[in-house]
Amino acid sequence: MALRKILTMEHPVLRAKAKKVSRFDPWLERLVNDMRETMREAPGVGLAAPQIGESVRVLVAEYEEQQVALVNPEIVKASEEQELGTEGCLSIPGYVGDNVPRALAVTVKARDPKGKEIRIKADGWFARILQHEIDHLDGVLYIDYIDPKDVRPVSEDEMVDEGEVIERDPSGGGTTVEKHGRKAGGASKAGAQKAGGSR
Ligand code: NI
C-alpha cells in the first residue's frame, strides 16, 4: 500500500467525468488499498479516485461500522426529502461550505473490488458522504450547489486541519456537518460549527 497525493480543485482531473471500471484486477485492488490508506491518513471519511489523479469510478468511505469500497457506484434511489449541511472536501483544503443540500437517504448500486454486485442503503450522515463521493466521479464538487458566499475559510476555533471529515450533530438535530480534520476536541468543535451551519 502507498499513500497517494491528494489533488486540489484547480487540477482538471477533478472536473472530469471518470471512466467506468471494466477489469477487476490487482491494479484495482491496489488502488482501493491506496485510497483507504490515504483517506485514513488525511484523515477523512471518504475519498474518490479522481482525488488522487485516477479518473475511474471508484470510491472508499468509512464511518463507524460502515466501510465501503464501491466500484461503478450509481444512486438508484434518493429520498425526495433533503437536508442542508456543512461540508468540507480534501480537495478544497482550508474551506467549508454551508447549506449544501443532499438527499436524506439513498440506495446505491455498485460492485465491490472483486466485481460482486452490491446494494447499499444509507441515510443521514453516511448518505451525505456517498453523495459527495459519487459527485467526485462526475467532476462535481460541493461548491457547485451553493452560493459562493456560503463557502468560507475554516475558522480557527473549528480546529480544522486538512481532511474530509463529517461529524454528526451529537444533539441529533437531523442536520449534519462535514468538517476538516480531527484533532483533539474536534468532535465538540464540530458541534459548535454545526450550530452555525444548520440554518
Ligand atoms: Ni470531496
XYZ file of C-alpha atoms and ligand atoms in Angstrom:
200
model
C 0.000 0.000 0.000
C 1.076 3.514 -0.579
C -0.013 6.946 0.434
C -1.058 8.991 -2.554
C -1.058 12.715 -3.071
C -4.484 14.310 -2.836
C -5.073 16.752 -5.653
C -6.741 20.092 -5.091
C -9.528 21.615 -7.081
C -7.543 23.506 -9.685
C -6.490 20.139 -11.077
C -8.588 19.329 -14.183
C -8.996 15.652 -13.279
C -11.345 16.785 -10.506
C -13.674 18.260 -13.108
C -13.622 15.288 -15.471
C -16.184 12.519 -15.703
C -14.380 9.409 -14.501
C -14.404 6.206 -16.529
C -16.220 3.047 -15.567
C -14.061 0.208 -14.329
C -14.275 -2.888 -16.518
C -11.490 -5.032 -15.070
C -11.472 -6.289 -11.518
C -7.775 -6.949 -11.349
C -4.829 -6.498 -8.965
C -4.426 -2.908 -10.131
C -7.916 -2.139 -8.835
C -7.220 -3.859 -5.525
C -4.057 -1.831 -5.086
C -5.907 1.351 -5.949
C -8.560 0.640 -3.310
C -5.908 -0.137 -0.699
C -4.032 3.060 -1.507
C -7.236 5.060 -1.317
C -8.138 3.623 2.076
C -4.684 4.353 3.448
C -4.672 7.878 2.020
C -8.164 8.589 3.375
C -7.270 7.377 6.874
C -4.045 9.335 6.921
C -5.724 12.593 5.843
C -7.852 11.864 7.959
C -11.109 11.641 6.109
C -14.296 9.662 5.867
C -14.424 9.383 2.117
C -12.213 9.602 -0.925
C -12.863 9.264 -4.639
C -10.261 8.016 -7.132
C -10.080 11.278 -9.119
C -8.844 12.981 -5.958
C -5.627 11.012 -6.273
C -5.447 11.501 -10.017
C -7.082 8.261 -11.160
C -10.052 9.080 -13.353
C -12.013 5.913 -12.654
C -15.317 5.312 -10.871
C -14.081 4.103 -7.500
C -14.695 5.473 -4.022
C -13.995 4.496 -0.462
C -15.932 5.649 2.577
C -15.840 4.782 6.239
C -17.983 5.792 9.107
C -18.285 3.843 12.329
C -19.155 0.261 11.417
C -19.800 1.159 7.801
C -16.859 0.623 5.487
C -17.305 0.517 1.769
C -15.209 0.363 -1.370
C -17.532 0.964 -4.299
C -16.759 0.440 -7.953
C -19.033 1.990 -10.603
C -21.477 3.224 -7.954
C -24.862 4.529 -9.047
C -27.571 6.145 -6.985
C -30.663 4.142 -7.882
C -32.970 5.744 -5.358
C -32.858 9.018 -3.467
C -35.341 10.376 -0.985
C -37.228 13.477 -2.013
C -36.525 14.857 1.393
C -33.288 16.782 1.569
C -31.313 18.408 4.296
C -28.761 21.173 4.370
C -25.355 20.569 5.864
C -21.843 21.918 6.073
C -19.239 20.036 4.059
C -15.545 20.128 3.552
C -13.504 18.356 0.933
C -9.957 17.047 0.950
C -9.548 18.679 -2.455
C -10.630 22.099 -1.158
C -8.393 22.371 1.882
C -8.987 25.167 4.340
C -12.597 25.825 3.351
C -16.053 24.563 4.156
C -19.398 25.199 2.545
C -22.647 25.763 4.405
C -26.140 24.811 3.298
C -25.130 22.023 0.942
C -28.348 20.166 0.064
C -28.319 16.373 -0.005
C -30.959 13.687 -0.107
C -31.652 12.318 3.341
C -31.468 8.717 2.154
C -30.044 6.982 -0.888
C -29.775 3.489 -2.294
C -26.555 2.863 -4.170
C -25.874 0.019 -6.546
C -22.225 -0.809 -7.174
C -19.680 -3.581 -7.426
C -17.136 -4.433 -4.802
C -13.431 -4.574 -5.758
C -13.834 -8.251 -6.644
C -16.639 -7.492 -9.072
C -19.538 -8.677 -6.973
C -22.731 -6.673 -7.248
C -23.736 -4.910 -4.071
C -26.508 -2.599 -2.975
C -26.207 -0.198 -0.078
C -28.894 1.737 1.720
C -27.650 4.784 3.561
C -29.263 7.622 5.351
C -28.307 10.824 7.090
C -24.658 11.246 7.538
C -23.487 8.248 5.544
C -25.841 9.102 2.686
C -24.259 12.559 2.535
C -20.766 11.098 2.274
C -21.779 8.749 -0.523
C -23.445 11.542 -2.485
C -20.379 13.750 -2.053
C -18.016 10.993 -3.243
C -20.192 9.876 -6.160
C -20.297 13.508 -7.282
C -16.495 13.462 -7.481
C -16.794 10.727 -10.128
C -18.785 13.137 -12.289
C -16.484 16.084 -11.728
C -18.909 17.744 -9.338
C -17.825 19.486 -6.123
C -19.956 20.687 -3.223
C -19.271 24.292 -4.196
C -21.395 23.714 -7.300
C -24.558 23.501 -5.187
C -24.254 26.590 -3.073
C -23.987 30.330 -3.187
C -20.323 31.403 -3.279
C -20.919 33.369 -0.089
C -21.653 30.102 1.715
C -18.095 28.967 1.021
C -15.883 30.212 3.797
C -12.465 29.656 5.254
C -12.499 27.292 8.118
C -12.134 29.342 11.250
C -9.519 28.834 13.898
C -11.992 27.651 16.516
C -13.219 24.901 14.234
C -9.862 23.192 14.846
C -9.560 22.460 11.234
C -6.837 20.593 9.572
C -6.996 19.065 6.153
C -9.484 16.284 5.969
C -12.799 15.245 4.546
C -14.465 14.580 7.816
C -18.084 14.813 8.735
C -19.367 14.813 12.259
C -22.916 14.038 13.176
C -24.513 16.577 15.417
C -24.432 14.898 18.843
C -27.680 16.603 19.808
C -29.334 14.714 16.976
C -30.977 17.607 15.190
C -31.022 15.686 11.956
C -28.593 18.002 10.228
C -25.046 17.055 9.508
C -21.742 18.723 9.292
C -18.607 17.801 7.461
C -15.511 19.411 8.770
C -11.881 19.274 8.004
C -9.586 17.475 10.351
C -9.899 15.505 13.504
C -7.735 16.895 16.232
C -8.155 16.869 19.935
C -11.520 18.340 20.766
C -12.611 18.073 17.178
C -15.948 16.475 17.884
C -17.207 19.186 20.196
C -15.893 21.862 17.880
C -17.829 20.229 15.080
C -20.939 20.545 17.168
C -20.287 24.226 17.563
C -19.778 24.590 13.856
C -22.987 22.742 13.174
C -24.942 25.237 15.183
C -23.844 27.872 12.709
C -24.303 25.679 9.687
C -27.762 24.309 10.202
C -29.789 27.329 9.300
Ni -14.510 15.762 -1.570
